[in-house]
Coordinates of C-alpha atoms and ligand atoms in Angstrom, one line a residue:
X1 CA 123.0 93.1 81.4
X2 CA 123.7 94.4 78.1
X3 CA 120.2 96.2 77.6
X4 CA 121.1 98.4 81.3
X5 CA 124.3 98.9 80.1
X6 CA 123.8 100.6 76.7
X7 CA 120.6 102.4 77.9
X8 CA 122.9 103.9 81.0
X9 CA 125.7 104.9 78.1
X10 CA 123.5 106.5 75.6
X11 CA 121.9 108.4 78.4
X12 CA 125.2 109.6 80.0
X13 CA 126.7 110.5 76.7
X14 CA 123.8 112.7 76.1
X15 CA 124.3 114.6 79.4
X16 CA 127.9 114.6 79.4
X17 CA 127.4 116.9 76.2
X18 CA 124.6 118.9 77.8
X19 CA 126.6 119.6 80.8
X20 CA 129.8 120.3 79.1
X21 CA 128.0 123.1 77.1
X22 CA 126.7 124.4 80.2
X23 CA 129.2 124.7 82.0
X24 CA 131.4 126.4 79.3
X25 CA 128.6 128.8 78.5
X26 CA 127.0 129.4 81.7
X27 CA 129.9 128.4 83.9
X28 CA 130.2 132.3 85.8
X29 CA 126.3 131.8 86.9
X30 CA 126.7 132.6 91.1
X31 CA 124.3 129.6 91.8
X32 CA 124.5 130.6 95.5
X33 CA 127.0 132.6 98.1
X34 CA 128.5 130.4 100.8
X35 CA 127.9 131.9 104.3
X36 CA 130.2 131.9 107.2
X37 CA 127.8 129.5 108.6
X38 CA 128.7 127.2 106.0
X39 CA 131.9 127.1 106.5
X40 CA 132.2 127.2 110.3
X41 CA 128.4 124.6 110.3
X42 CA 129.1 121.3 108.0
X43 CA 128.5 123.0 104.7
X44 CA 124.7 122.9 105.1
X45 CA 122.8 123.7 101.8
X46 CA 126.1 124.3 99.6
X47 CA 124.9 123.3 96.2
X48 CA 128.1 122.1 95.0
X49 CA 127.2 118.2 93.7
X50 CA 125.8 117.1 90.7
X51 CA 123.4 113.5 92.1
X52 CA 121.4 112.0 89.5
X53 CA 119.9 109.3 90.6
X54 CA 117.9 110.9 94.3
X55 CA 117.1 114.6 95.6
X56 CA 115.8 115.1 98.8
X57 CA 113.7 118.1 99.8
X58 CA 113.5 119.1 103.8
X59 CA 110.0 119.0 104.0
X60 CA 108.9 115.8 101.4
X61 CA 111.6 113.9 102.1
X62 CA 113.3 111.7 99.4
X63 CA 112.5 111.4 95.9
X64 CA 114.4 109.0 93.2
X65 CA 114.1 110.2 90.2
X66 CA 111.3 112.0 90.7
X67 CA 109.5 109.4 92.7
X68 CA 108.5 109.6 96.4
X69 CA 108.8 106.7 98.5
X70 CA 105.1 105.8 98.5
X71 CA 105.1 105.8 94.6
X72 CA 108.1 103.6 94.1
X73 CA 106.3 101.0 96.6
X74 CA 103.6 101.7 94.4
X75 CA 105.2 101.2 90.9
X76 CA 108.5 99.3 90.9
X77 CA 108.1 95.5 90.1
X78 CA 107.1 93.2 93.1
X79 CA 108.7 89.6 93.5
X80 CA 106.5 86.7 92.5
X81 CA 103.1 88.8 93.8
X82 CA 104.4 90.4 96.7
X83 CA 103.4 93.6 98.4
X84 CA 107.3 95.3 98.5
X85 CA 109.0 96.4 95.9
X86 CA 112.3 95.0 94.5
X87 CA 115.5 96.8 95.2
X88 CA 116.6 95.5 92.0
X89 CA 113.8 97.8 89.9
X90 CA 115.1 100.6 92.1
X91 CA 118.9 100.5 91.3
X92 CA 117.1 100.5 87.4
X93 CA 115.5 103.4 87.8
X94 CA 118.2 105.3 89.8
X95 CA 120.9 104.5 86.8
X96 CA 118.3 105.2 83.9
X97 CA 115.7 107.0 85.3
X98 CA 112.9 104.6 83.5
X99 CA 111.1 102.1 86.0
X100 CA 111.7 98.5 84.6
X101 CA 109.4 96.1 83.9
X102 CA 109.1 92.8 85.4
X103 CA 111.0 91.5 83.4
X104 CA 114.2 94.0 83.4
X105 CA 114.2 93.6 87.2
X106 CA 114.3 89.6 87.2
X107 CA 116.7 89.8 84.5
X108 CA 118.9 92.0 87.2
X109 CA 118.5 90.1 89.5
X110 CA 119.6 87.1 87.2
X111 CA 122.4 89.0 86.6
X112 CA 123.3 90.0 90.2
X113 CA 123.0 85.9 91.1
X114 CA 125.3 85.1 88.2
X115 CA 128.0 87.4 89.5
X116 CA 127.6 86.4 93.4
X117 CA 130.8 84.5 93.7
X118 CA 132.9 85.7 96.2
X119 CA 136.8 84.0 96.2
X120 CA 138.2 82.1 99.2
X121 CA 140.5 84.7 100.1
X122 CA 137.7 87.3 101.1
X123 CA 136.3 84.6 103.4
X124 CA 139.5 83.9 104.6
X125 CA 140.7 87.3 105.7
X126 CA 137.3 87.6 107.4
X127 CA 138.3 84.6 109.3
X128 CA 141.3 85.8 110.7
X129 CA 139.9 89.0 112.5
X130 CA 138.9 88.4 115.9
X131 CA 135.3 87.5 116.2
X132 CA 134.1 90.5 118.4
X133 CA 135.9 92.4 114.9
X134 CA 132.4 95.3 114.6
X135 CA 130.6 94.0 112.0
X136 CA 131.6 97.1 110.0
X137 CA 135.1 96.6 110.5
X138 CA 133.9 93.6 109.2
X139 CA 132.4 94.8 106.4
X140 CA 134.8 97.4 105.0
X141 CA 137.7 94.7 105.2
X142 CA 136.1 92.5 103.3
X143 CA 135.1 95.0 100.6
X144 CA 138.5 95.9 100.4
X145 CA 139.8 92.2 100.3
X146 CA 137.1 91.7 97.5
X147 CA 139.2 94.9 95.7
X148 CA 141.2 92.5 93.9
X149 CA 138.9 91.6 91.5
X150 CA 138.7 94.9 90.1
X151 CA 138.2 95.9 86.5
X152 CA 138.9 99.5 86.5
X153 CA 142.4 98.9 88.5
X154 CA 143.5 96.0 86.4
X155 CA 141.8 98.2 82.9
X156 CA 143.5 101.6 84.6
X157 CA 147.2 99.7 84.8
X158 CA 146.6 98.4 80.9
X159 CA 146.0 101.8 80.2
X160 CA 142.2 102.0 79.4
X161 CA 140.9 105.6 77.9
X162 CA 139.0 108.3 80.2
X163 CA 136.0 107.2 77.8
X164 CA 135.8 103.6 79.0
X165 CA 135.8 104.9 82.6
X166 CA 131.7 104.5 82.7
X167 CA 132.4 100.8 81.6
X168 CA 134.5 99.5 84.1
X169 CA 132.7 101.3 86.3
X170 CA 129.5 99.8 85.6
X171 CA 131.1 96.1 85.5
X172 CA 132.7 96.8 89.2
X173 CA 129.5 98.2 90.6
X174 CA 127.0 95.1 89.6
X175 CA 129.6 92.7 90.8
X176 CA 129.8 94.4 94.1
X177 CA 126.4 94.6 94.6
X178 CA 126.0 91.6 93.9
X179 CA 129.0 89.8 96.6
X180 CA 127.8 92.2 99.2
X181 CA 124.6 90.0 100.7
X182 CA 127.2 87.0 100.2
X183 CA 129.7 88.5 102.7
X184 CA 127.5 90.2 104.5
X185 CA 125.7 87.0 105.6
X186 CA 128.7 85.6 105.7
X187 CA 129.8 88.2 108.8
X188 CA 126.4 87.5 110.4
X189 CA 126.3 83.5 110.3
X190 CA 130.2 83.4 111.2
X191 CA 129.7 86.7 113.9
X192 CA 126.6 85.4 115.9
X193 CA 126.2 81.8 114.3
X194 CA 129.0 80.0 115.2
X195 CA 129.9 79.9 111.2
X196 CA 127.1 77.9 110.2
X197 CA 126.7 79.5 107.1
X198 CA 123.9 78.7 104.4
X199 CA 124.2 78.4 100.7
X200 CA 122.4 80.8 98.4
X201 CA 119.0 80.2 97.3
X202 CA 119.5 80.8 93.1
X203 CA 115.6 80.8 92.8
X204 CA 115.3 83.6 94.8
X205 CA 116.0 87.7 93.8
X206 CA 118.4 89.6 95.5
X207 CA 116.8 90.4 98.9
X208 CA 114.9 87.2 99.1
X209 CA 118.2 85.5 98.8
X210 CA 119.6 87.8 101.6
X211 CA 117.5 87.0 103.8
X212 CA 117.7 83.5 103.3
X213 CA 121.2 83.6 103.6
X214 CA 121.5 85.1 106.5
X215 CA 119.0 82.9 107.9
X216 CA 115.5 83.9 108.1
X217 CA 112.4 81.2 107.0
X218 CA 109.4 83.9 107.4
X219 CA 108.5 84.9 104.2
X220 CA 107.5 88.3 106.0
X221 CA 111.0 88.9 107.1
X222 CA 111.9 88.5 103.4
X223 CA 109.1 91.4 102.2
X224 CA 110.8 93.4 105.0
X225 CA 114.3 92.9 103.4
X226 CA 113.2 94.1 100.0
X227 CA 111.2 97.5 101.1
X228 CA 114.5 97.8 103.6
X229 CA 117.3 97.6 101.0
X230 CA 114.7 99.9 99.1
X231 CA 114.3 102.7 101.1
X232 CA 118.2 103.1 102.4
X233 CA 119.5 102.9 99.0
X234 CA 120.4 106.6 98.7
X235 CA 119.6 110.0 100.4
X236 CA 121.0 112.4 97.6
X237 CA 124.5 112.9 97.2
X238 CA 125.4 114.9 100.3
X239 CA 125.0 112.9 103.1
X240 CA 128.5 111.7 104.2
X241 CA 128.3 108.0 102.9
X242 CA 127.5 109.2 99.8
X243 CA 129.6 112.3 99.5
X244 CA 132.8 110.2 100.7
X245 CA 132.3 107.3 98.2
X246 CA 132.2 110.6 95.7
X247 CA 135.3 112.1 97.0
X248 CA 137.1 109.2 96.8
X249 CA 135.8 108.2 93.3
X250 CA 136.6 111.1 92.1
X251 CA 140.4 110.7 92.2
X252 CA 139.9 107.3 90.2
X253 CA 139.8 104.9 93.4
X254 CA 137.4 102.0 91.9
X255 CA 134.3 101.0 93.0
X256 CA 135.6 99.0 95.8
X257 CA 138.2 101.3 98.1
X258 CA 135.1 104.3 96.9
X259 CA 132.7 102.3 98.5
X260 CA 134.4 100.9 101.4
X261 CA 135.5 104.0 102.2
X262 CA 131.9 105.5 102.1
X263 CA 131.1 102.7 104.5
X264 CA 133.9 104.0 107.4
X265 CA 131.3 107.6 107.0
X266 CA 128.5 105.1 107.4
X267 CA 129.9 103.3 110.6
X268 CA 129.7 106.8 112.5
X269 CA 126.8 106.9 115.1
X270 CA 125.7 110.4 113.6
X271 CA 124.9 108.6 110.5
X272 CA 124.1 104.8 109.8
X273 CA 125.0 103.1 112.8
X274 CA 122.1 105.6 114.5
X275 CA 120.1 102.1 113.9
X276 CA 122.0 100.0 116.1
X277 CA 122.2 103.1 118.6
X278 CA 118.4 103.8 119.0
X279 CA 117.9 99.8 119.6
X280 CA 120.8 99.5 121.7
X281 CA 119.2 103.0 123.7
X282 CA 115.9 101.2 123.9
X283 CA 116.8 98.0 125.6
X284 CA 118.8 100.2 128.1
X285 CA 115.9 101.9 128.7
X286 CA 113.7 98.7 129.3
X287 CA 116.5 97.3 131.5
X288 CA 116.7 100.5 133.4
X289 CA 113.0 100.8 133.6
X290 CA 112.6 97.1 134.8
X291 CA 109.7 96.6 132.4
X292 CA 108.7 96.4 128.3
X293 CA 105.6 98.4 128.7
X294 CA 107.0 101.9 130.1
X295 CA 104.5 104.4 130.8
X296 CA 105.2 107.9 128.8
X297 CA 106.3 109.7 131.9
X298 CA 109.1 106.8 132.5
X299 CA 110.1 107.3 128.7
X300 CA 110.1 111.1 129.3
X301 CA 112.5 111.0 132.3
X302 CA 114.9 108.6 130.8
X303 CA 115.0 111.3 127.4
X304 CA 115.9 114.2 130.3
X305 CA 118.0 111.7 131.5
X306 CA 119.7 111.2 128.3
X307 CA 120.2 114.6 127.3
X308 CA 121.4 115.3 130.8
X309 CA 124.4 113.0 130.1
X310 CA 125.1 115.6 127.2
X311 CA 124.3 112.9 124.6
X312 CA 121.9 112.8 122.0
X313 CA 118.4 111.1 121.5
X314 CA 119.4 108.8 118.6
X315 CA 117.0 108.4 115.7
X316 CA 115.7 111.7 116.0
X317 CA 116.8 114.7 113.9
X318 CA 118.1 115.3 110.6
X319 CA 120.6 117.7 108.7
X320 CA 118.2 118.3 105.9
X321 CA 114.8 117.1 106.8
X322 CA 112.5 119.0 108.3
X323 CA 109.7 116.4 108.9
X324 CA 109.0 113.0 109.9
X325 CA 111.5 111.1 107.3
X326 CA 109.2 109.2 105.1
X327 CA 111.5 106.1 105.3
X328 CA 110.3 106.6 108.9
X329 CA 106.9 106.5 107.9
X330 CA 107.1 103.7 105.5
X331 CA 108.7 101.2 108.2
X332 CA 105.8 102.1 110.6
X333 CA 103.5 101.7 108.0
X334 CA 104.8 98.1 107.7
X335 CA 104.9 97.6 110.8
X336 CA 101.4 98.3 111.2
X337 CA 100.4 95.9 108.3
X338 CA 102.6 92.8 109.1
X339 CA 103.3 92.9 113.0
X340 CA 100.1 92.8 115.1
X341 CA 102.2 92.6 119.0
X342 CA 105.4 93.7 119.8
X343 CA 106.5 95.7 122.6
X344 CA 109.5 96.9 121.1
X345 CA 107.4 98.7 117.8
X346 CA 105.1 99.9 120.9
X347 CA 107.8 101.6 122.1
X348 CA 109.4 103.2 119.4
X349 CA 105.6 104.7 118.4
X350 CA 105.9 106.1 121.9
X351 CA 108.8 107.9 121.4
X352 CA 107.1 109.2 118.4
X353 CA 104.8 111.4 120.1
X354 CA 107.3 111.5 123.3
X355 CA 110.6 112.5 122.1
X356 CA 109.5 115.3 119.3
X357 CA 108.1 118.1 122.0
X358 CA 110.7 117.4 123.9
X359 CA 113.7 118.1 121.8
X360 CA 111.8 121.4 120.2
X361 CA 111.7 122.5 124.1
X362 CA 115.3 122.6 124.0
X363 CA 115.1 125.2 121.4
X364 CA 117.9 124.2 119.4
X365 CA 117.5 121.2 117.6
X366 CA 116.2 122.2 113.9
X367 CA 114.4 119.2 113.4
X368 CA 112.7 117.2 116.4
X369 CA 111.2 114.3 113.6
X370 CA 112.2 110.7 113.6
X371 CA 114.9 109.6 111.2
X372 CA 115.6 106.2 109.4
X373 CA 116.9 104.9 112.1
X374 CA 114.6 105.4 114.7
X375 CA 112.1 102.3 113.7
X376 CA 114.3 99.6 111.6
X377 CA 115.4 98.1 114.8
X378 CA 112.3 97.5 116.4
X379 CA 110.8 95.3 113.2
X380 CA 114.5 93.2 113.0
X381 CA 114.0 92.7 116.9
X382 CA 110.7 91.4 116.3
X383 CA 111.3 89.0 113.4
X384 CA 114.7 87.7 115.5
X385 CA 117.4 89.4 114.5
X386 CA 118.3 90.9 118.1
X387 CA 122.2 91.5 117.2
X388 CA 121.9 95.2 116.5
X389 CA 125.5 95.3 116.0
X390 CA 124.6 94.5 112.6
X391 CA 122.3 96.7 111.6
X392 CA 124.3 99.3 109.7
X393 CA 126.0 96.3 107.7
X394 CA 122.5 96.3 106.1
X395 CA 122.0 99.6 105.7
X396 CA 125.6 99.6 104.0
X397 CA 124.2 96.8 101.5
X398 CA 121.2 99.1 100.5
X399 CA 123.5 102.5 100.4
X400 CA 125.0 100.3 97.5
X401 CA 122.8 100.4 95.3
X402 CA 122.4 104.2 95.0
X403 CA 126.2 105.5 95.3
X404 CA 127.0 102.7 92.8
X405 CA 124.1 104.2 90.7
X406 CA 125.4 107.6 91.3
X407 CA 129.6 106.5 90.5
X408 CA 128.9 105.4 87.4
X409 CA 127.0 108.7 86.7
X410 CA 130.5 110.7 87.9
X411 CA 132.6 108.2 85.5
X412 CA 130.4 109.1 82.7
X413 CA 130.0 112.5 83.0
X414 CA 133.7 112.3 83.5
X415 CA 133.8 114.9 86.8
X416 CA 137.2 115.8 88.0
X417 CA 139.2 115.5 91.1
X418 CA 137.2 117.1 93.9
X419 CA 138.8 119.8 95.8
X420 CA 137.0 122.5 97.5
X421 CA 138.6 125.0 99.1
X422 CA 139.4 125.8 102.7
X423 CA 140.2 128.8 104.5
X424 CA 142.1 129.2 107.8
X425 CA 140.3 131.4 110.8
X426 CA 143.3 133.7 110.2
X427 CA 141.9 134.2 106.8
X428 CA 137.9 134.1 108.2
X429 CA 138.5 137.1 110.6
X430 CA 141.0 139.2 108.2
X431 CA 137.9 138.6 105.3
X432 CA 135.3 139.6 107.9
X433 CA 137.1 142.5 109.7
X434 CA 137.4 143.9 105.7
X435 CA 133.6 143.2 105.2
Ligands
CMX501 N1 119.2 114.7 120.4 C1 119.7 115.7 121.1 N2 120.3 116.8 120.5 C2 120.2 116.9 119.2 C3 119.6 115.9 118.4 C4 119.1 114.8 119.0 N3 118.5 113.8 118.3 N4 119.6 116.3 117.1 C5 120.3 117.5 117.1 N5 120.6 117.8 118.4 C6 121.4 119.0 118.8 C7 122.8 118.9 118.1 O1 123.7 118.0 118.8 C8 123.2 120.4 118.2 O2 123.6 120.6 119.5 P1 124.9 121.6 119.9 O3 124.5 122.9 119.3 O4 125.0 121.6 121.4 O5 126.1 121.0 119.2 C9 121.9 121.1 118.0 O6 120.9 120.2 118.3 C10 121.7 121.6 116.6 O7 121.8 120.5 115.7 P2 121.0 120.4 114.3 O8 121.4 121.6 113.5 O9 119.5 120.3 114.6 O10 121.4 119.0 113.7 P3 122.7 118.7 112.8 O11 122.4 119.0 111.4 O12 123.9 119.3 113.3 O13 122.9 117.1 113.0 C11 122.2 114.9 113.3 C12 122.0 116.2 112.5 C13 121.4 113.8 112.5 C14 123.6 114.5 113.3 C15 121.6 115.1 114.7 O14 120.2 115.4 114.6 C16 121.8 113.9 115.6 O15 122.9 113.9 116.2 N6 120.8 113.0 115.7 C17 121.0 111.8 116.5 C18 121.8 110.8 115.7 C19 121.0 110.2 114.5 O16 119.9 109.8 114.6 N7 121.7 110.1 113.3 C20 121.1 109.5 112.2 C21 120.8 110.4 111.0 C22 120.2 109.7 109.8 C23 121.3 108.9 109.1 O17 122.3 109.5 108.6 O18 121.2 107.7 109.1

């Protein structure tokens, strides 16, 4: 990928000059105060991150690189006609801010095919955790087993310069993307398949492949894959997946421990495994309902009943959005198009009208909107993948592509260390009884 490669170094060798000037010359600017809030509330709204490749605005919703969701389905390249738009065109844009043409994405995904091999000893460590092992846990481990074939730690003990960085970077980041559908089908087919694993499909692009690998036959289920690993590759850069594989990139950990590590923030069930929570919620539901078609009044009483329990209604609600997330919005919009009965998608459009009102009754909850997570079960359920376990493994596949994007960007740009600063409460109530 030579042509990627010295587009994404001339354009982060401009900017790292840009930036450098900035910050020496208008490095004082006060940007923004940091409230007591913030500091007691999760950092909300601190502007303290530069994220090239996606910003995400509370009320729009997600934009890479200055594209909404609707316009990258719009203009990034489609696989051999299809409707969905390749997650390969998407990492393009996100590292150089230019939407490919056909041919740059197939070439990427050439490229991603040509680095797929995953060694024996990955597959092997897999095999020796038990197989109930979450596939997560799954997941992470074999990331980190994969670790040995790092560049930038075999480059980093030669003694590579801070100015090849970007380089090794870059070379870890398309070879992880492109092991990760190989072990994470390998998790599903040995996890729920009784190791009856499939060889990869080389005609295929990267999603495509995916899906047949871990699999899947409907040609539907593949278009699902490719808008999927589209829209969950990156949310700006401070959601906690993101932000942790930025932390811990930014003390020199490569690719691999950055990424698995982000994928531990992604395993929480206030972030990406929300997906298997909502699914896992809804079948409880149906069981504790006795019945697939609930009316709305059933589905309202087992939301009281929920919140009751003191737990929260997942899928719903956001740290930044303020609206129905348009990832939301593009799933049901697919669902609309390609699935014409299924009582699960039924459901989860219930809950769309149902569960809004009555989280903004509880006068707390700053945004009452569907997430992410609240409609990507219900279209896996109804193509036949049921083990919901899995689901954030694929979300962790997509997240790839954008913090990938987005390391390379910090290697280049050559940020330091991150360390903010905390204060004790000691500290907080002597500041505010001074105030
Ligand atoms: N159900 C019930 N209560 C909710 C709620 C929900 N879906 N969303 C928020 N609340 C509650 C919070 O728990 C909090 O209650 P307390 O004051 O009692 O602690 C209160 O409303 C205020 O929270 P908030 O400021 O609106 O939301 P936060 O920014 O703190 O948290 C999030 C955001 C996503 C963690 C929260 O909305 C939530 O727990 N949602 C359900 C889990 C979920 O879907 N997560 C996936 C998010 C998308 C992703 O990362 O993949």
């Amino acid at each position: 990928m030579d042509i990627l490669k010295k587009k994404f170094h001339e354009k982060a060798s401009a900017l790292k000059a840009e930036l450098r000037a900035i910050a020496k010359e208008q490095g004082g600017t006060q940007l923004d105060t940091v409230s007591v809030k913030q500091v007691l509330g999760g950092m909300r709204g601190v502007k303290s991150m530069l994220w090239e490749t996606s910003q995400l605005d509370a009320q729009e919703g997600i934009r890479f690189r200055g594209y909404s969701i609707p316009e990258i389905k719009e203009k990034l390249p489609k696989f051999k006609g299809g409707k969905e738009p390749m997650p390969e065109g998407l990492f393009w844009l996100m590292l150089v801010g230019e939407i490919p043409t056909q041919e740059e994405a197939e070439a990427l995904s050439d490229e991603w095919e040509k680095r797929a091999h995953v060694p024996e000893h990955v597959f092997n460590t897999l095999n020796n955790l038990p197989k109930d092992t979450h596939p997560m846990t799954q997941f992470t481990i074999g990331i980190m087993a994969l670790q040995s074939e790092s560049i930038f730690a075999k480059r980093y003990a030669e003694g590579m310069s801070k100015n090849d960085y970007w380089d090794a970077t870059f070379e870890d980041s398309m070879n992880l993307i492109a092991k990760l559908p190989v072990i994470a089908s390998n998790i599903y087919r040995r996890t729920y398949h009784n190791s009856d694993f499939i060889d990869a499909d080389t005609s295929l692009d990267w999603s495509g492949n995916f899906a047949h690998m871990l699999g899947f036959k409907d040609s539907d289920f593949s278009s699902l894959m490719r808008l999927y690993l589209t829209i969950h590759a990156d949310h700006e850069g401070g959601n906690a997946s993101a932000h942790t594989v930025h932390l811990v990139g930014s003390t020199l950990s490569d690719a691999y421990n950055s990424f698995a590590a982000g994928m531990n923030s992604l395993a929480g069930p206030l972030h990406g495994l929300a997906n298997q929570e909502v699914i896992k919620w809804v079948f409880r539901m149906i069981e504790s309902l006795g019945t697939t078609e609930p009316t709305d009044d059933q589905i309202k009483q087992y939301i009281h009943d929920t919140l009751d329990k003191g737990q929260v209604i997942p899928g719903y609600g956001h740290a930044v959005l303020r609206q129905p997330d348009p990832r939301f919005v593009a799933q049901r919009e697919f669902a609309k198009e390609y699935i014409k009965d299924s009582e699960i998608v039924k459901i989860v459009w219930q809950l769309f009208d149902i569960v809004p009102p009555i989280l903004q009754g509880l006068g707390k909850v700053k945004n009452p909107w569907p997430n992410v997570d609240a409609h990507s079960g219900a279209i896996l359920v109804h193509y036949g993948l049921k083990e919901y376990s899995f689901y954030t493994v694929l979300f962790g596949v997509s997240r790839a592509l954008g913090v990938l994007a987005a390391l390379c960007w910090s290697r280049a740009l050559g940020f330091p260390l991150e360390r903010p600063k905390s204060v004790t409460s000691e500290w907080l109530k002597n500041e505010l009884s001074n105030s």
